[in-house]
Short mmCIF file of C-alpha atoms in Angstrom, two decimals:
data_model
loop_
_atom_site.label_atom_id
_atom_site.label_comp_id
_atom_site.label_asym_id
_atom_site.label_seq_id
_atom_site.Cartn_x
_atom_site.Cartn_y
_atom_site.Cartn_z
CA MET A 6 72.39 117.01 71.55
CA ASP A 7 72.51 119.95 69.13
CA ARG A 8 71.65 122.33 71.97
CA ILE A 9 74.56 121.24 74.15
CA PRO A 10 77.87 123.01 73.49
CA GLN A 11 80.47 120.53 72.23
CA GLU A 12 82.86 121.38 75.07
CA LEU A 13 80.18 120.51 77.64
CA ALA A 14 79.23 117.33 75.78
CA LEU A 15 82.86 116.20 75.74
CA ASP A 16 83.15 116.87 79.47
CA ILE A 17 80.02 114.82 80.20
CA LEU A 18 81.07 111.89 78.03
CA SER A 19 84.59 111.89 79.50
CA ARG A 20 83.12 111.07 82.91
CA LEU A 21 81.28 107.94 81.74
CA PRO A 22 82.66 104.46 82.46
CA ILE A 23 84.12 102.80 79.37
CA PRO A 24 81.23 100.38 78.65
CA SER A 25 78.69 103.24 78.83
CA LEU A 26 80.90 105.40 76.65
CA VAL A 27 81.07 102.68 74.01
CA GLN A 28 77.30 102.19 74.12
CA SER A 29 76.84 105.92 73.50
CA LYS A 30 78.19 105.37 69.96
CA SER A 31 74.84 103.81 69.05
CA VAL A 32 72.73 106.79 70.15
CA CYS A 33 73.25 108.92 67.06
CA GLN A 34 75.81 109.81 64.41
CA ASP A 35 76.96 112.92 66.28
CA TRP A 36 77.73 110.92 69.40
CA ARG A 37 79.54 108.30 67.34
CA ILE A 38 81.77 111.03 65.89
CA LEU A 39 82.42 112.46 69.35
CA THR A 40 83.63 109.08 70.70
CA HIS A 41 86.45 109.25 68.14
CA ASP A 42 87.40 112.83 68.97
CA GLN A 43 90.97 113.05 70.27
CA LEU A 44 89.87 115.70 72.78
CA LEU A 45 87.47 113.17 74.31
CA VAL A 46 90.23 110.54 74.41
CA ASN A 47 92.54 112.94 76.26
CA LYS A 48 89.87 114.09 78.72
CA HIS A 49 88.72 110.53 79.40
CA PHE A 50 92.31 109.43 79.99
CA LYS A 51 92.79 112.23 82.53
CA GLN A 52 89.58 111.28 84.33
CA MET A 53 90.54 107.58 84.49
CA VAL A 54 94.08 108.27 85.73
CA GLU A 55 92.64 110.22 88.66
CA ASN A 56 90.30 107.33 89.55
CA ASP A 57 90.95 103.69 90.37
CA PRO A 58 91.76 101.58 87.28
CA SER A 59 89.52 99.08 85.59
CA PHE A 60 90.73 95.67 84.43
CA ILE A 61 90.69 93.22 81.59
CA LEU A 62 90.48 89.60 82.78
CA GLN A 63 91.17 86.52 80.71
CA ILE A 64 89.64 83.26 81.82
CA MET A 65 92.01 80.31 82.10
CA GLY A 66 90.79 76.88 81.02
CA TYR A 67 90.50 74.81 77.86
CA SER A 68 86.82 75.51 77.27
CA SER A 69 86.77 79.22 78.09
CA GLN A 70 90.25 80.61 77.48
CA ASN A 71 89.09 82.55 74.43
CA GLN A 72 87.09 85.01 76.47
CA LEU A 73 87.84 88.45 77.85
CA TYR A 74 85.99 90.27 80.62
CA PHE A 75 85.88 93.91 81.70
CA GLY A 76 86.06 94.33 85.49
CA ASP A 77 85.31 97.32 87.71
CA LEU A 78 85.71 97.58 91.47
CA SER A 79 82.65 98.54 93.48
CA GLY A 80 81.98 99.05 97.17
CA ASP A 81 83.94 100.60 100.02
CA PRO A 82 86.99 98.79 101.48
CA ASN A 83 86.25 100.47 104.81
CA ASP A 84 82.94 98.59 104.96
CA GLY A 85 84.62 95.29 104.13
CA ASN A 86 82.48 94.86 101.05
CA VAL A 87 84.50 95.24 97.85
CA MET A 88 83.40 93.40 94.70
CA MET A 89 84.44 93.18 91.08
CA ILE A 90 81.75 92.62 88.46
CA ALA A 91 83.22 91.14 85.28
CA LYS A 92 81.25 91.70 82.08
CA LYS A 93 81.88 89.66 78.96
CA LEU A 94 83.57 91.40 76.02
CA THR A 95 83.31 90.59 72.33
CA ILE A 96 86.52 88.94 71.14
CA PRO A 97 88.33 88.97 67.77
CA PRO A 98 88.10 85.96 65.40
CA LEU A 99 91.13 84.05 66.71
CA LEU A 100 91.08 80.30 67.37
CA ASN A 101 93.09 80.49 70.60
CA PHE A 102 94.83 83.52 72.02
CA HIS A 103 96.74 84.90 74.98
CA LEU A 104 96.66 88.53 76.06
CA VAL A 105 100.29 89.72 75.99
CA ASN A 106 99.86 93.26 77.31
CA SER A 107 98.04 96.53 76.72
CA CYS A 108 98.51 100.24 76.08
CA ASN A 109 95.81 102.89 76.54
CA GLY A 110 93.10 100.26 76.40
CA LEU A 111 94.36 98.58 73.21
CA LEU A 112 95.22 94.91 73.70
CA LEU A 113 98.12 93.03 72.13
CA LEU A 114 96.93 89.45 71.57
CA ARG A 115 98.98 86.45 70.48
CA ALA A 116 97.31 83.52 68.76
CA THR A 117 98.66 80.38 70.44
CA HIS A 118 97.70 77.87 67.76
CA PRO A 119 98.35 77.20 65.00
CA SER A 120 99.83 80.35 63.46
CA PHE A 121 101.27 82.27 66.47
CA GLU A 122 100.04 85.50 64.93
CA LEU A 123 99.89 88.82 66.77
CA CYS A 124 97.04 91.27 66.57
CA ILE A 125 96.03 94.52 68.26
CA TYR A 126 92.46 94.68 69.43
CA ASN A 127 90.23 97.43 70.79
CA PRO A 128 87.70 95.48 72.89
CA PHE A 129 85.31 98.42 73.14
CA THR A 130 85.13 99.45 69.50
CA ARG A 131 85.73 95.81 68.36
CA ASP A 132 88.31 96.92 65.79
CA HIS A 133 91.41 94.80 65.32
CA ILE A 134 94.44 94.64 63.06
CA GLU A 135 96.66 91.62 62.37
CA LEU A 136 100.39 92.21 62.53
CA PRO A 137 103.04 90.80 60.15
CA LYS A 138 104.48 87.46 61.21
CA LEU A 139 107.91 86.78 62.70
CA SER A 140 109.68 83.45 62.32
CA HIS A 141 110.33 82.95 66.06
CA HIS A 142 107.78 82.48 68.83
CA ASP A 143 109.74 82.60 72.12
CA GLY A 144 110.84 85.64 74.08
CA VAL A 145 109.28 88.75 75.59
CA ARG A 146 107.21 91.50 74.00
CA GLY A 147 106.39 95.11 74.68
CA PHE A 148 103.69 97.39 73.35
CA GLY A 149 103.54 101.17 73.61
CA PHE A 150 102.83 104.53 72.04
CA ASP A 151 105.51 106.72 70.45
CA PRO A 152 104.49 110.34 71.15
CA THR A 153 106.88 111.74 68.54
CA THR A 154 105.34 109.89 65.61
CA LYS A 155 101.89 109.33 67.14
CA LYS A 156 102.25 105.64 66.29
CA TYR A 157 101.99 102.45 68.32
CA LYS A 158 105.00 100.14 68.35
CA VAL A 159 105.50 96.48 69.22
CA VAL A 160 108.88 95.23 70.44
CA GLU A 161 109.78 91.54 70.32
CA ILE A 162 112.91 90.13 71.97
CA SER A 163 113.92 86.57 71.10
CA TYR A 164 116.91 84.52 72.23
CA ASN A 165 119.76 82.67 70.58
CA ARG A 166 122.31 80.64 72.53
CA THR A 167 125.78 81.63 71.36
CA THR A 168 129.25 80.19 71.89
CA PRO A 169 131.35 81.24 74.91
CA PHE A 170 133.12 84.56 74.64
CA THR A 171 134.39 87.45 76.70
CA PHE A 172 132.88 90.85 76.30
CA SER A 173 133.47 94.22 77.88
CA ARG A 174 130.64 95.50 80.07
CA ARG A 175 131.38 98.98 78.71
CA VAL A 176 129.40 98.81 75.51
CA VAL A 177 127.27 101.21 73.58
CA ARG A 178 124.39 99.41 71.89
CA PHE A 179 121.10 101.10 71.25
CA GLY A 180 122.48 104.05 73.23
CA MET A 181 123.27 101.90 76.29
CA ARG A 182 126.40 102.61 78.37
CA ARG A 183 127.72 100.26 81.03
CA SER A 184 130.53 100.26 83.59
CA HIS A 185 134.19 99.33 83.06
CA GLN A 186 133.82 95.78 84.33
CA THR A 187 134.67 92.84 82.11
CA GLU A 188 132.46 89.78 82.16
CA THR A 189 133.67 86.40 80.98
CA SER A 190 131.27 83.64 80.16
CA SER A 191 132.60 80.14 80.72
CA SER A 192 129.43 78.64 79.30
CA SER A 193 127.17 79.50 76.45
CA LEU A 194 125.56 82.94 76.57
CA ILE A 195 121.96 83.79 75.79
CA GLU A 196 121.98 86.66 73.32
CA SER A 197 118.82 88.62 72.61
CA LYS A 198 117.66 89.62 69.15
CA VAL A 199 115.49 92.73 69.07
CA HIS A 200 112.83 93.42 66.43
CA ILE A 201 110.40 96.32 66.33
CA LEU A 202 107.25 96.99 64.37
CA THR A 203 105.55 100.31 63.86
CA VAL A 204 101.85 99.47 63.70
CA GLY A 205 100.70 100.10 60.15
CA SER A 206 104.07 99.15 58.64
CA PRO A 207 104.20 95.93 56.57
CA THR A 208 107.51 94.66 58.01
CA TRP A 209 109.43 94.30 61.26
CA ARG A 210 112.80 96.04 61.62
CA ASN A 211 115.83 94.24 63.07
CA LEU A 212 117.60 96.38 65.71
CA GLY A 213 120.43 93.89 66.23
CA CYS A 214 121.59 91.87 69.24
CA PHE A 215 121.69 92.64 72.93
CA PRO A 216 123.98 90.83 75.45
CA PHE A 217 121.35 90.23 78.14
CA ARG A 218 118.29 88.12 78.70
CA PHE A 219 115.09 89.73 79.89
CA MET A 220 112.69 88.10 82.33
CA TRP A 221 109.16 87.54 81.11
CA GLN A 222 106.72 89.92 82.78
CA LYS A 223 103.02 89.36 83.30
CA SER A 224 101.87 92.94 82.91
CA GLN A 225 102.90 95.98 80.90
CA VAL A 226 105.60 98.19 82.49
CA LEU A 227 105.34 101.42 80.54
CA VAL A 228 106.61 104.49 82.39
CA ASN A 229 107.81 107.85 81.09
CA ARG A 230 107.08 106.69 77.53
CA LYS A 231 109.56 103.83 77.95
CA LEU A 232 109.13 100.06 78.25
CA HIS A 233 110.94 98.37 81.13
CA TRP A 234 112.19 94.87 81.83
CA ARG A 235 114.40 93.23 84.42
CA THR A 236 117.25 91.01 83.31
CA THR A 237 118.40 87.66 84.66
CA THR A 238 121.22 89.58 86.38
CA ASN A 239 118.78 91.85 88.26
CA LEU A 240 119.31 94.92 86.11
CA ILE A 241 116.47 97.23 85.09
CA MET A 242 116.57 98.14 81.41
CA SER A 243 114.38 100.66 79.60
CA PHE A 244 113.56 100.91 75.92
CA ASP A 245 112.72 104.37 74.60
CA LEU A 246 109.94 104.04 72.03
CA ALA A 247 110.96 107.31 70.35
CA THR A 248 114.74 106.81 70.04
CA GLU A 249 114.50 102.97 69.99
CA GLN A 250 117.46 102.70 72.37
CA PHE A 251 118.04 100.68 75.54
CA LYS A 252 119.34 102.27 78.71
CA GLU A 253 120.00 100.98 82.21
CA VAL A 254 117.76 102.47 84.89
CA PRO A 255 119.18 102.74 88.42
CA ARG A 256 117.74 100.14 90.75
CA PRO A 257 117.23 100.33 94.53
CA ASP A 258 120.31 99.32 96.52
CA VAL A 259 118.41 96.51 98.21
CA ILE A 260 118.17 94.68 94.87
CA THR A 261 121.62 93.54 93.77
CA SER A 262 123.05 90.32 92.44
CA ASN A 263 124.62 89.66 95.88
CA SER A 264 121.55 90.49 97.94
CA ASP A 265 119.44 87.97 99.85
CA ARG A 266 116.35 89.69 98.51
CA ARG A 267 114.79 88.24 95.35
CA PHE A 268 113.83 90.64 92.58
CA HIS A 269 110.24 89.55 91.91
CA GLU A 270 108.74 91.94 89.32
CA LEU A 271 108.45 95.47 87.97
CA VAL A 272 105.11 97.25 88.17
CA VAL A 273 103.61 100.70 87.66
CA LEU A 274 102.03 102.34 90.73
CA ARG A 275 100.19 105.60 90.06
CA GLY A 276 102.52 106.40 87.19
CA CYS A 277 105.77 105.55 89.05
CA LEU A 278 108.18 102.73 88.20
CA SER A 279 108.15 100.29 91.12
CA ALA A 280 110.11 97.16 92.03
CA VAL A 281 108.76 94.25 94.06
CA SER A 282 111.11 92.01 96.04
CA PHE A 283 111.02 89.39 98.81
CA ASP A 284 113.68 87.99 101.08
CA GLY A 285 115.21 84.54 100.92
CA ASN A 286 112.97 83.31 103.75
CA ASN A 287 109.94 84.29 101.67
CA GLN A 288 108.42 86.19 104.59
CA GLU A 289 107.63 89.74 103.48
CA LEU A 290 106.95 91.37 100.16
CA GLU A 291 108.57 94.80 99.72
CA ILE A 292 107.47 97.40 97.19
CA TRP A 293 110.01 100.08 96.26
CA VAL A 294 108.80 103.13 94.34
CA MET A 295 110.92 105.46 92.20
CA LYS A 296 109.40 108.85 93.02
CA GLU A 297 111.47 110.72 90.41
CA TYR A 298 112.14 108.79 87.23
CA ALA A 299 115.76 107.71 86.60
CA VAL A 300 116.96 109.28 89.89
CA LYS A 301 118.56 106.57 92.02
CA ASP A 302 118.16 108.45 95.32
CA SER A 303 114.41 108.75 94.76
CA TRP A 304 113.80 105.02 95.38
CA VAL A 305 111.82 104.59 98.62
CA LYS A 306 110.38 101.51 100.30
CA GLN A 307 106.67 102.33 100.36
CA PHE A 308 105.11 99.00 101.36
CA ASN A 309 106.09 96.01 103.45
CA ILE A 310 103.44 93.28 103.03
CA GLY A 311 103.37 90.23 105.28
CA ALA A 312 102.08 86.70 104.71
CA TYR A 313 98.43 86.03 103.87
CA VAL A 314 96.43 83.09 102.54
CA PRO A 315 93.20 83.95 100.64
CA LYS A 316 90.10 82.02 101.64
CA ILE A 317 89.98 80.04 98.41
CA PHE A 318 93.42 78.57 99.16
CA GLN A 319 92.48 77.90 102.78
CA SER A 320 89.58 75.82 101.50
CA ASN A 321 91.61 73.98 98.87
CA TYR A 322 94.53 73.10 101.11
CA GLN A 323 92.76 73.04 104.49
CA CYS A 324 95.19 75.73 105.51
CA HIS A 325 93.74 77.90 108.30
CA SER A 326 96.73 79.86 109.54
CA SER A 327 99.22 82.20 107.98
CA SER A 328 102.06 80.06 109.34
CA ASN A 329 101.49 77.69 106.40
CA SER A 330 101.49 80.47 103.82
CA ARG A 331 105.11 80.02 102.86
CA PHE A 332 104.48 76.45 101.79
CA TYR A 333 101.27 76.92 99.89
CA LEU A 334 101.71 80.45 98.59
CA PRO A 335 105.31 81.39 97.84
CA LYS A 336 105.78 85.07 97.14
CA LYS A 337 106.55 84.35 93.50
CA CYS A 338 102.86 83.44 93.11
CA ILE A 339 101.78 86.94 94.15
CA GLN A 340 101.41 89.78 91.64
CA VAL A 341 101.06 93.44 92.56
CA LEU A 342 98.27 94.86 90.38
CA CYS A 343 97.89 98.52 91.31
CA LEU A 344 97.79 101.19 94.00
CA LEU A 345 94.29 102.50 94.73
CA ARG A 346 93.33 106.09 95.53
CA ASN A 347 92.79 105.28 99.21
CA GLY A 348 96.38 104.05 99.54
CA GLY A 349 95.52 100.37 99.45
CA VAL A 350 97.27 97.84 97.23
CA LEU A 351 95.49 95.36 94.98
CA LEU A 352 97.19 91.94 94.86
CA GLN A 353 96.60 88.80 92.84
CA TYR A 354 97.35 85.40 94.39
CA GLY A 355 97.95 82.71 91.81
CA ASN A 356 95.17 82.79 89.23
CA LYS A 357 92.38 82.44 91.75
CA ALA A 358 92.19 85.36 94.16
CA ILE A 359 92.28 89.16 94.16
CA VAL A 360 93.01 90.72 97.54
CA PHE A 361 92.84 94.27 98.87
CA TYR A 362 95.69 95.14 101.26
CA ASP A 363 95.03 98.08 103.62
CA SER A 364 98.46 99.64 104.05
CA HIS A 365 97.33 101.71 107.04
CA CYS A 366 95.76 98.91 109.11
CA ARG A 367 97.98 96.19 107.56
CA THR A 368 94.93 94.01 106.95
CA PHE A 369 93.81 91.87 103.99
CA GLN A 370 90.39 91.55 102.38
CA ASP A 371 89.41 89.02 99.71
CA ILE A 372 87.54 90.58 96.79
CA GLN A 373 84.63 88.68 95.35
CA VAL A 374 84.85 88.48 91.56
CA THR A 375 81.59 87.71 89.78
CA PHE A 376 81.66 86.60 86.14
CA GLU A 377 78.74 86.29 83.78
CA GLY A 378 78.00 82.58 84.17
CA ILE A 379 81.53 81.22 84.51
CA SER A 380 83.84 79.75 87.16
CA SER A 381 86.20 81.78 89.33
CA CYS A 382 89.48 80.55 87.82
CA PHE A 383 90.96 83.66 86.20
CA THR A 384 93.99 85.81 85.71
CA VAL A 385 94.09 89.59 85.56
CA VAL A 386 96.14 90.42 82.51
CA ALA A 387 95.83 94.15 81.86
CA HIS A 388 94.77 97.51 83.19
CA VAL A 389 92.46 99.69 81.15
CA ALA A 390 93.15 103.44 81.35
CA SER A 391 91.06 104.99 78.57
CA LEU A 392 89.14 104.57 75.36
CA ASN A 393 91.48 104.84 72.39
CA SER A 394 91.32 106.76 69.20
CA THR A 395 90.95 104.28 66.34
CA ASP A 396 93.07 106.11 63.79
CA THR A 397 95.14 102.98 63.14
CA PHE A 398 92.10 100.75 62.70
CA VAL A 399 89.37 100.23 60.17
CA ASP A 400 86.22 101.71 61.68
CA THR A 401 83.44 99.12 61.56
#
């Protein structure tokens, strides 16, 4: 190792898959130091962004919920033989937990019983840090990195039902500007309370109230250093982790409050903010991609995905034709995971099937997921982009 220039060593290590990179920490002290070098983190991130993503899977079920797996795709979709091998990860000492979301490979976990605590966990270095408690447990959360302070931040949005009132839609809160419309609520209004925590700080900060309710999202939507949510009124709102301000992001014209299309979810496809929708007849899933961030005219419809029933559902429901797909698999049960390098889309159906969609041939292929000695009931909960620096953690 001493004979290899450090620049070359960093380049070699940056090309290793994450599990191999973590194992290299045990080779010698020099390699252990290199795995914490910020240059390696940056180079590894660049390598992973250019390749297909890896995944963190959490098993669903009373006996095995407290287990995380690392999954990598293998095989060639053109040969019809794509697999995902899921390897068991060491987990933090929490009684029961749910993976909320992730950022740069760090996982935000929420203990579900009995304390509802939050912690941030690096599954590859096995470091974790418990976060200060908040009094409320319901709402949505976001987790991201503030490039100005070089700190991670956690955002928590909880809800209080308030009395009826009329408010002007032209408001400036957290830097947010709206149109001149006036909205009157004849019933009680759900008002959001926003708290933020800079990881390493002992207390949460209260940012005040926000006159909208965000929809819970299954995966992290972090684009352009901003967190994104959709509201119950089909708006897209961003939260800038540096300025800590909300701002409305222009949405595609097809998604409006008066449209027949249902706004299903927000996702990130190859670094671009994307919106998934389906029509009222539940026939086709559309994926709209914002090619230039915050530019309304840059929204384009990139994918139009028809009905499909994975084999596992065909077996369970004795459903052997796509004509029954609307009944057994409504589009709201489908999650868009990622866009692969070959142009294909990875989809999750319910908590039981991962499917590769070939956008060129418009065909579907079920992906076999193999766990280390466990059943196939799972949910994909996060993408892994790189190994993190552990500056905010106690190195074990």
